[in-house]
């Protein structure tokens, strides 16, 4: 994926202007209620913070969900 990101970065005007630019892989869902996915993502984020503050050697990778409408959204792909 990093090779694809670098190729697109070279061709992207936005990437040239913004040093924090990055390419994200997403899963696009439609005709689906994303509330359960949002709830699970919130749980993962809370537990990740809890494990970190408790100095437990457990790593959770929180991911993002963007709801575009009541039945459509994007879920960040974790590679």
PDB file of N, CA and C in Angstrom:
ATOM      1  N   UNK A   1       0.818  -1.194   0.000  1.00  0.00           N
ATOM      2  CA  UNK A   1       0.000   0.000   0.000  1.00  0.00           C
ATOM      3  C   UNK A   1       0.863   1.260   0.000  1.00  0.00           C
ATOM      4  N   UNK A   2       2.019   1.199   0.633  1.00  0.00           N
ATOM      5  CA  UNK A   2       2.886   2.379   0.699  1.00  0.00           C
ATOM      6  C   UNK A   2       3.398   2.790  -0.682  1.00  0.00           C
ATOM      7  N   UNK A   3       3.605   1.821  -1.564  1.00  0.00           N
ATOM      8  CA  UNK A   3       4.034   2.164  -2.930  1.00  0.00           C
ATOM      9  C   UNK A   3       2.926   2.893  -3.678  1.00  0.00           C
ATOM     10  N   UNK A   4       1.696   2.447  -3.489  1.00  0.00           N
ATOM     11  CA  UNK A   4       0.550   3.118  -4.117  1.00  0.00           C
ATOM     12  C   UNK A   4       0.405   4.530  -3.563  1.00  0.00           C
ATOM     13  N   UNK A   5       0.539   4.664  -2.242  1.00  0.00           N
ATOM     14  CA  UNK A   5       0.432   5.982  -1.618  1.00  0.00           C
ATOM     15  C   UNK A   5       1.485   6.934  -2.167  1.00  0.00           C
ATOM     16  N   UNK A   6       2.705   6.462  -2.307  1.00  0.00           N
ATOM     17  CA  UNK A   6       3.785   7.317  -2.811  1.00  0.00           C
ATOM     18  C   UNK A   6       3.543   7.716  -4.260  1.00  0.00           C
ATOM     19  N   UNK A   7       3.055   6.789  -5.095  1.00  0.00           N
ATOM     20  CA  UNK A   7       2.757   7.104  -6.490  1.00  0.00           C
ATOM     21  C   UNK A   7       1.671   8.182  -6.583  1.00  0.00           C
ATOM     22  N   UNK A   8       0.630   8.069  -5.770  1.00  0.00           N
ATOM     23  CA  UNK A   8      -0.449   9.059  -5.793  1.00  0.00           C
ATOM     24  C   UNK A   8       0.036  10.383  -5.213  1.00  0.00           C
ATOM     25  N   UNK A   9       0.888  10.330  -4.193  1.00  0.00           N
ATOM     26  CA  UNK A   9       1.446  11.550  -3.604  1.00  0.00           C
ATOM     27  C   UNK A   9       2.205  12.368  -4.658  1.00  0.00           C
ATOM     28  N   UNK A  10       2.955  11.694  -5.496  1.00  0.00           N
ATOM     29  CA  UNK A  10       3.736  12.381  -6.522  1.00  0.00           C
ATOM     30  C   UNK A  10       2.849  13.106  -7.527  1.00  0.00           C
ATOM     31  N   UNK A  11       1.649  12.565  -7.776  1.00  0.00           N
ATOM     32  CA  UNK A  11       0.744  13.145  -8.776  1.00  0.00           C
ATOM     33  C   UNK A  11      -0.275  14.112  -8.184  1.00  0.00           C
ATOM     34  N   UNK A  12      -0.380  14.178  -6.874  1.00  0.00           N
ATOM     35  CA  UNK A  12      -1.422  14.956  -6.214  1.00  0.00           C
ATOM     36  C   UNK A  12      -0.958  16.367  -5.889  1.00  0.00           C
ATOM     37  N   UNK A  13      -1.722  17.363  -6.349  1.00  0.00           N
ATOM     38  CA  UNK A  13      -1.414  18.750  -6.012  1.00  0.00           C
ATOM     39  C   UNK A  13      -1.643  18.996  -4.524  1.00  0.00           C
ATOM     40  N   UNK A  14      -2.662  18.383  -3.947  1.00  0.00           N
ATOM     41  CA  UNK A  14      -2.946  18.556  -2.522  1.00  0.00           C
ATOM     42  C   UNK A  14      -1.807  18.021  -1.667  1.00  0.00           C
ATOM     43  N   UNK A  15      -1.227  16.907  -2.074  1.00  0.00           N
ATOM     44  CA  UNK A  15      -0.122  16.321  -1.313  1.00  0.00           C
ATOM     45  C   UNK A  15       1.102  17.223  -1.331  1.00  0.00           C
ATOM     46  N   UNK A  16       1.296  17.936  -2.434  1.00  0.00           N
ATOM     47  CA  UNK A  16       2.436  18.841  -2.531  1.00  0.00           C
ATOM     48  C   UNK A  16       2.266  20.054  -1.617  1.00  0.00           C
ATOM     49  N   UNK A  17       1.024  20.463  -1.377  1.00  0.00           N
ATOM     50  CA  UNK A  17       0.755  21.645  -0.562  1.00  0.00           C
ATOM     51  C   UNK A  17       0.680  21.346   0.934  1.00  0.00           C
ATOM     52  N   UNK A  18       0.328  20.133   1.282  1.00  0.00           N
ATOM     53  CA  UNK A  18       0.096  19.789   2.689  1.00  0.00           C
ATOM     54  C   UNK A  18       1.016  18.644   3.108  1.00  0.00           C
ATOM     55  N   UNK A  19       2.007  18.909   3.952  1.00  0.00           N
ATOM     56  CA  UNK A  19       2.934  17.846   4.349  1.00  0.00           C
ATOM     57  C   UNK A  19       2.286  16.741   5.186  1.00  0.00           C
ATOM     58  N   UNK A  20       1.111  17.010   5.764  1.00  0.00           N
ATOM     59  CA  UNK A  20       0.448  15.980   6.568  1.00  0.00           C
ATOM     60  C   UNK A  20      -0.474  15.096   5.725  1.00  0.00           C
ATOM     61  N   UNK A  21      -0.492  15.290   4.417  1.00  0.00           N
ATOM     62  CA  UNK A  21      -1.347  14.515   3.508  1.00  0.00           C
ATOM     63  C   UNK A  21      -1.019  13.033   3.633  1.00  0.00           C
ATOM     64  N   UNK A  22      -2.061  12.217   3.666  1.00  0.00           N
ATOM     65  CA  UNK A  22      -1.860  10.764   3.637  1.00  0.00           C
ATOM     66  C   UNK A  22      -3.047  10.125   2.936  1.00  0.00           C
ATOM     67  N   UNK A  23      -2.813   8.968   2.398  1.00  0.00           N
ATOM     68  CA  UNK A  23      -3.835   8.214   1.696  1.00  0.00           C
ATOM     69  C   UNK A  23      -4.424   7.194   2.652  1.00  0.00           C
ATOM     70  N   UNK A  24      -5.729   7.088   2.695  1.00  0.00           N
ATOM     71  CA  UNK A  24      -6.404   6.139   3.580  1.00  0.00           C
ATOM     72  C   UNK A  24      -7.224   5.167   2.756  1.00  0.00           C
ATOM     73  N   UNK A  25      -7.139   3.903   3.112  1.00  0.00           N
ATOM     74  CA  UNK A  25      -7.994   2.884   2.501  1.00  0.00           C
ATOM     75  C   UNK A  25      -9.272   2.798   3.332  1.00  0.00           C
ATOM     76  N   UNK A  26     -10.418   2.745   2.670  1.00  0.00           N
ATOM     77  CA  UNK A  26     -11.693   2.691   3.382  1.00  0.00           C
ATOM     78  C   UNK A  26     -12.596   1.626   2.771  1.00  0.00           C
ATOM     79  N   UNK A  27     -13.519   1.162   3.595  1.00  0.00           N
ATOM     80  CA  UNK A  27     -14.600   0.295   3.139  1.00  0.00           C
ATOM     81  C   UNK A  27     -15.831   1.182   3.073  1.00  0.00           C
ATOM     82  N   UNK A  28     -16.486   1.230   1.926  1.00  0.00           N
ATOM     83  CA  UNK A  28     -17.690   2.030   1.762  1.00  0.00           C
ATOM     84  C   UNK A  28     -18.886   1.103   1.930  1.00  0.00           C
ATOM     85  N   UNK A  29     -19.785   1.480   2.850  1.00  0.00           N
ATOM     86  CA  UNK A  29     -20.974   0.673   3.105  1.00  0.00           C
ATOM     87  C   UNK A  29     -22.210   1.497   2.763  1.00  0.00           C
ATOM     88  N   UNK A  30     -23.185   0.833   2.170  1.00  0.00           N
ATOM     89  CA  UNK A  30     -24.452   1.505   1.903  1.00  0.00           C
ATOM     90  C   UNK A  30     -25.590   0.568   2.279  1.00  0.00           C
ATOM     91  N   UNK A  31     -26.754   1.155   2.476  1.00  0.00           N
ATOM     92  CA  UNK A  31     -27.936   0.401   2.916  1.00  0.00           C
ATOM     93  C   UNK A  31     -27.647  -0.375   4.196  1.00  0.00           C
ATOM     94  N   UNK A  32     -26.914   0.257   5.095  1.00  0.00           N
ATOM     95  CA  UNK A  32     -26.554  -0.387   6.354  1.00  0.00           C
ATOM     96  C   UNK A  32     -26.493   0.672   7.448  1.00  0.00           C
ATOM     97  N   UNK A  33     -26.997   0.349   8.609  1.00  0.00           N
ATOM     98  CA  UNK A  33     -26.947   1.234   9.767  1.00  0.00           C
ATOM     99  C   UNK A  33     -25.589   1.033  10.443  1.00  0.00           C
ATOM    100  N   UNK A  34     -24.791   2.080  10.511  1.00  0.00           N
ATOM    101  CA  UNK A  34     -23.428   1.977  11.041  1.00  0.00           C
ATOM    102  C   UNK A  34     -23.350   2.199  12.552  1.00  0.00           C
ATOM    103  N   UNK A  35     -24.481   2.283  13.226  1.00  0.00           N
ATOM    104  CA  UNK A  35     -24.448   2.577  14.665  1.00  0.00           C
ATOM    105  C   UNK A  35     -23.697   1.512  15.461  1.00  0.00           C
ATOM    106  N   UNK A  36     -23.859   0.247  15.097  1.00  0.00           N
ATOM    107  CA  UNK A  36     -23.130  -0.808  15.825  1.00  0.00           C
ATOM    108  C   UNK A  36     -21.628  -0.679  15.608  1.00  0.00           C
ATOM    109  N   UNK A  37     -21.220  -0.385  14.376  1.00  0.00           N
ATOM    110  CA  UNK A  37     -19.793  -0.210  14.095  1.00  0.00           C
ATOM    111  C   UNK A  37     -19.229   0.986  14.856  1.00  0.00           C
ATOM    112  N   UNK A  38     -20.000   2.085  14.930  1.00  0.00           N
ATOM    113  CA  UNK A  38     -19.558   3.264  15.667  1.00  0.00           C
ATOM    114  C   UNK A  38     -19.398   2.922  17.148  1.00  0.00           C
ATOM    115  N   UNK A  39     -20.346   2.198  17.706  1.00  0.00           N
ATOM    116  CA  UNK A  39     -20.279   1.792  19.111  1.00  0.00           C
ATOM    117  C   UNK A  39     -19.029   0.955  19.381  1.00  0.00           C
ATOM    118  N   UNK A  40     -18.738  -0.013  18.523  1.00  0.00           N
ATOM    119  CA  UNK A  40     -17.559  -0.864  18.705  1.00  0.00           C
ATOM    120  C   UNK A  40     -16.283  -0.035  18.584  1.00  0.00           C
ATOM    121  N   UNK A  41     -16.246   0.890  17.641  1.00  0.00           N
ATOM    122  CA  UNK A  41     -15.069   1.747  17.490  1.00  0.00           C
ATOM    123  C   UNK A  41     -14.859   2.595  18.743  1.00  0.00           C
ATOM    124  N   UNK A  42     -15.947   3.085  19.347  1.00  0.00           N
ATOM    125  CA  UNK A  42     -15.834   3.851  20.581  1.00  0.00           C
ATOM    126  C   UNK A  42     -15.308   2.977  21.722  1.00  0.00           C
ATOM    127  N   UNK A  43     -15.782   1.743  21.807  1.00  0.00           N
ATOM    128  CA  UNK A  43     -15.279   0.826  22.831  1.00  0.00           C
ATOM    129  C   UNK A  43     -13.787   0.560  22.654  1.00  0.00           C
ATOM    130  N   UNK A  44     -13.378   0.315  21.431  1.00  0.00           N
ATOM    131  CA  UNK A  44     -11.961   0.053  21.161  1.00  0.00           C
ATOM    132  C   UNK A  44     -11.114   1.250  21.569  1.00  0.00           C
ATOM    133  N   UNK A  45     -11.569   2.456  21.265  1.00  0.00           N
ATOM    134  CA  UNK A  45     -10.833   3.668  21.631  1.00  0.00           C
ATOM    135  C   UNK A  45     -10.731   3.802  23.148  1.00  0.00           C
ATOM    136  N   UNK A  46     -11.829   3.572  23.845  1.00  0.00           N
ATOM    137  CA  UNK A  46     -11.806   3.668  25.318  1.00  0.00           C
ATOM    138  C   UNK A  46     -10.872   2.639  25.939  1.00  0.00           C
ATOM    139  N   UNK A  47     -10.973   1.398  25.477  1.00  0.00           N
ATOM    140  CA  UNK A  47     -10.103   0.366  26.034  1.00  0.00           C
ATOM    141  C   UNK A  47      -8.639   0.625  25.698  1.00  0.00           C
ATOM    142  N   UNK A  48      -8.362   1.130  24.506  1.00  0.00           N
ATOM    143  CA  UNK A  48      -6.974   1.443  24.145  1.00  0.00           C
ATOM    144  C   UNK A  48      -6.398   2.481  25.095  1.00  0.00           C
ATOM    145  N   UNK A  49      -7.197   3.522  25.412  1.00  0.00           N
ATOM    146  CA  UNK A  49      -6.733   4.552  26.356  1.00  0.00           C
ATOM    147  C   UNK A  49      -6.573   3.975  27.753  1.00  0.00           C
ATOM    148  N   UNK A  50      -7.499   3.132  28.165  1.00  0.00           N
ATOM    149  CA  UNK A  50      -7.425   2.507  29.484  1.00  0.00           C
ATOM    150  C   UNK A  50      -6.173   1.641  29.616  1.00  0.00           C
ATOM    151  N   UNK A  51      -5.894   0.824  28.598  1.00  0.00           N
ATOM    152  CA  UNK A  51      -4.705  -0.026  28.627  1.00  0.00           C
ATOM    153  C   UNK A  51      -3.429   0.819  28.672  1.00  0.00           C
ATOM    154  N   UNK A  52      -3.427   1.922  27.927  1.00  0.00           N
ATOM    155  CA  UNK A  52      -2.242   2.779  27.888  1.00  0.00           C
ATOM    156  C   UNK A  52      -2.008   3.451  29.242  1.00  0.00           C
ATOM    157  N   UNK A  53      -3.067   4.012  29.832  1.00  0.00           N
ATOM    158  CA  UNK A  53      -2.890   4.695  31.124  1.00  0.00           C
ATOM    159  C   UNK A  53      -2.584   3.719  32.254  1.00  0.00           C
ATOM    160  N   UNK A  54      -2.998   2.466  32.106  1.00  0.00           N
ATOM    161  CA  UNK A  54      -2.712   1.445  33.114  1.00  0.00           C
ATOM    162  C   UNK A  54      -1.378   0.754  32.883  1.00  0.00           C
ATOM    163  N   UNK A  55      -0.668   1.171  31.832  1.00  0.00           N
ATOM    164  CA  UNK A  55       0.626   0.585  31.464  1.00  0.00           C
ATOM    165  C   UNK A  55       0.535  -0.917  31.230  1.00  0.00           C
ATOM    166  N   UNK A  56      -0.560  -1.342  30.639  1.00  0.00           N
ATOM    167  CA  UNK A  56      -0.705  -2.755  30.281  1.00  0.00           C
ATOM    168  C   UNK A  56      -0.107  -2.987  28.905  1.00  0.00           C
ATOM    169  N   UNK A  57       0.581  -4.079  28.684  1.00  0.00           N
ATOM    170  CA  UNK A  57       1.215  -4.332  27.385  1.00  0.00           C
ATOM    171  C   UNK A  57       0.221  -4.877  26.353  1.00  0.00           C
ATOM    172  N   UNK A  58      -0.898  -4.176  26.207  1.00  0.00           N
ATOM    173  CA  UNK A  58      -1.933  -4.581  25.243  1.00  0.00           C
ATOM    174  C   UNK A  58      -2.132  -3.407  24.297  1.00  0.00           C
ATOM    175  N   UNK A  59      -2.075  -3.669  23.001  1.00  0.00           N
ATOM    176  CA  UNK A  59      -2.256  -2.597  22.016  1.00  0.00           C
ATOM    177  C   UNK A  59      -3.521  -2.846  21.207  1.00  0.00           C
ATOM    178  N   UNK A  60      -4.383  -1.845  21.167  1.00  0.00           N
ATOM    179  CA  UNK A  60      -5.562  -1.872  20.311  1.00  0.00           C
ATOM    180  C   UNK A  60      -5.427  -0.736  19.308  1.00  0.00           C
ATOM    181  N   UNK A  61      -5.786  -0.979  18.081  1.00  0.00           N
ATOM    182  CA  UNK A  61      -5.701   0.043  17.033  1.00  0.00           C
ATOM    183  C   UNK A  61      -7.094   0.593  16.761  1.00  0.00           C
ATOM    184  N   UNK A  62      -7.434   1.766  17.346  1.00  0.00           N
ATOM    185  CA  UNK A  62      -8.727   2.370  17.029  1.00  0.00           C
ATOM    186  C   UNK A  62      -8.806   2.729  15.544  1.00  0.00           C
ATOM    187  N   UNK A  63      -9.989   2.668  15.013  1.00  0.00           N
ATOM    188  CA  UNK A  63     -10.185   3.012  13.610  1.00  0.00           C
ATOM    189  C   UNK A  63     -11.333   4.004  13.510  1.00  0.00           C
ATOM    190  N   UNK A  64     -11.435   4.657  12.368  1.00  0.00           N
ATOM    191  CA  UNK A  64     -12.422   5.709  12.181  1.00  0.00           C
ATOM    192  C   UNK A  64     -13.598   5.219  11.358  1.00  0.00           C
ATOM    193  N   UNK A  65     -14.756   5.771  11.697  1.00  0.00           N
ATOM    194  CA  UNK A  65     -15.966   5.536  10.924  1.00  0.00           C
ATOM    195  C   UNK A  65     -16.569   6.895  10.627  1.00  0.00           C
ATOM    196  N   UNK A  66     -16.899   7.122   9.362  1.00  0.00           N
ATOM    197  CA  UNK A  66     -17.532   8.375   8.965  1.00  0.00           C
ATOM    198  C   UNK A  66     -18.907   8.043   8.413  1.00  0.00           C
ATOM    199  N   UNK A  67     -19.938   8.511   9.101  1.00  0.00           N
ATOM    200  CA  UNK A  67     -21.306   8.318   8.621  1.00  0.00           C
ATOM    201  C   UNK A  67     -21.616   9.446   7.643  1.00  0.00           C
ATOM    202  N   UNK A  68     -21.971   9.072   6.432  1.00  0.00           N
ATOM    203  CA  UNK A  68     -22.301  10.066   5.417  1.00  0.00           C
ATOM    204  C   UNK A  68     -23.798  10.349   5.374  1.00  0.00           C
ATOM    205  N   UNK A  69     -24.593   9.384   5.781  1.00  0.00           N
ATOM    206  CA  UNK A  69     -26.040   9.541   5.882  1.00  0.00           C
ATOM    207  C   UNK A  69     -26.540   8.486   6.859  1.00  0.00           C
ATOM    208  N   UNK A  70     -27.851   8.356   6.997  1.00  0.00           N
ATOM    209  CA  UNK A  70     -28.410   7.369   7.929  1.00  0.00           C
ATOM    210  C   UNK A  70     -28.097   5.937   7.504  1.00  0.00           C
ATOM    211  N   UNK A  71     -27.826   5.723   6.233  1.00  0.00           N
ATOM    212  CA  UNK A  71     -27.596   4.353   5.758  1.00  0.00           C
ATOM    213  C   UNK A  71     -26.320   4.201   4.927  1.00  0.00           C
ATOM    214  N   UNK A  72     -25.429   5.170   4.987  1.00  0.00           N
ATOM    215  CA  UNK A  72     -24.208   5.118   4.186  1.00  0.00           C
ATOM    216  C   UNK A  72     -23.037   5.638   5.007  1.00  0.00           C
ATOM    217  N   UNK A  73     -21.881   5.030   4.822  1.00  0.00           N
ATOM    218  CA  UNK A  73     -20.706   5.514   5.528  1.00  0.00           C
ATOM    219  C   UNK A  73     -19.438   4.864   5.055  1.00  0.00           C
ATOM    220  N   UNK A  74     -18.324   5.294   5.653  1.00  0.00           N
ATOM    221  CA  UNK A  74     -17.006   4.759   5.322  1.00  0.00           C
ATOM    222  C   UNK A  74     -16.335   4.287   6.593  1.00  0.00           C
ATOM    223  N   UNK A  75     -15.668   3.155   6.520  1.00  0.00           N
ATOM    224  CA  UNK A  75     -14.943   2.575   7.641  1.00  0.00           C
ATOM    225  C   UNK A  75     -13.477   2.484   7.246  1.00  0.00           C
ATOM    226  N   UNK A  76     -12.601   3.008   8.092  1.00  0.00           N
ATOM    227  CA  UNK A  76     -11.168   2.976   7.815  1.00  0.00           C
ATOM    228  C   UNK A  76     -10.692   1.534   7.792  1.00  0.00           C
ATOM    229  N   UNK A  77      -9.936   1.181   6.778  1.00  0.00           N
ATOM    230  CA  UNK A  77      -9.374  -0.157   6.653  1.00  0.00           C
ATOM    231  C   UNK A  77      -8.053  -0.201   7.420  1.00  0.00           C
ATOM    232  N   UNK A  78      -7.898  -1.222   8.224  1.00  0.00           N
ATOM    233  CA  UNK A  78      -6.660  -1.379   8.992  1.00  0.00           C
ATOM    234  C   UNK A  78      -5.834  -2.456   8.330  1.00  0.00           C
ATOM    235  N   UNK A  79      -4.630  -2.095   7.966  1.00  0.00           N
ATOM    236  CA  UNK A  79      -3.764  -3.065   7.279  1.00  0.00           C
ATOM    237  C   UNK A  79      -2.655  -3.521   8.188  1.00  0.00           C
TER     238      UNK A  79
END
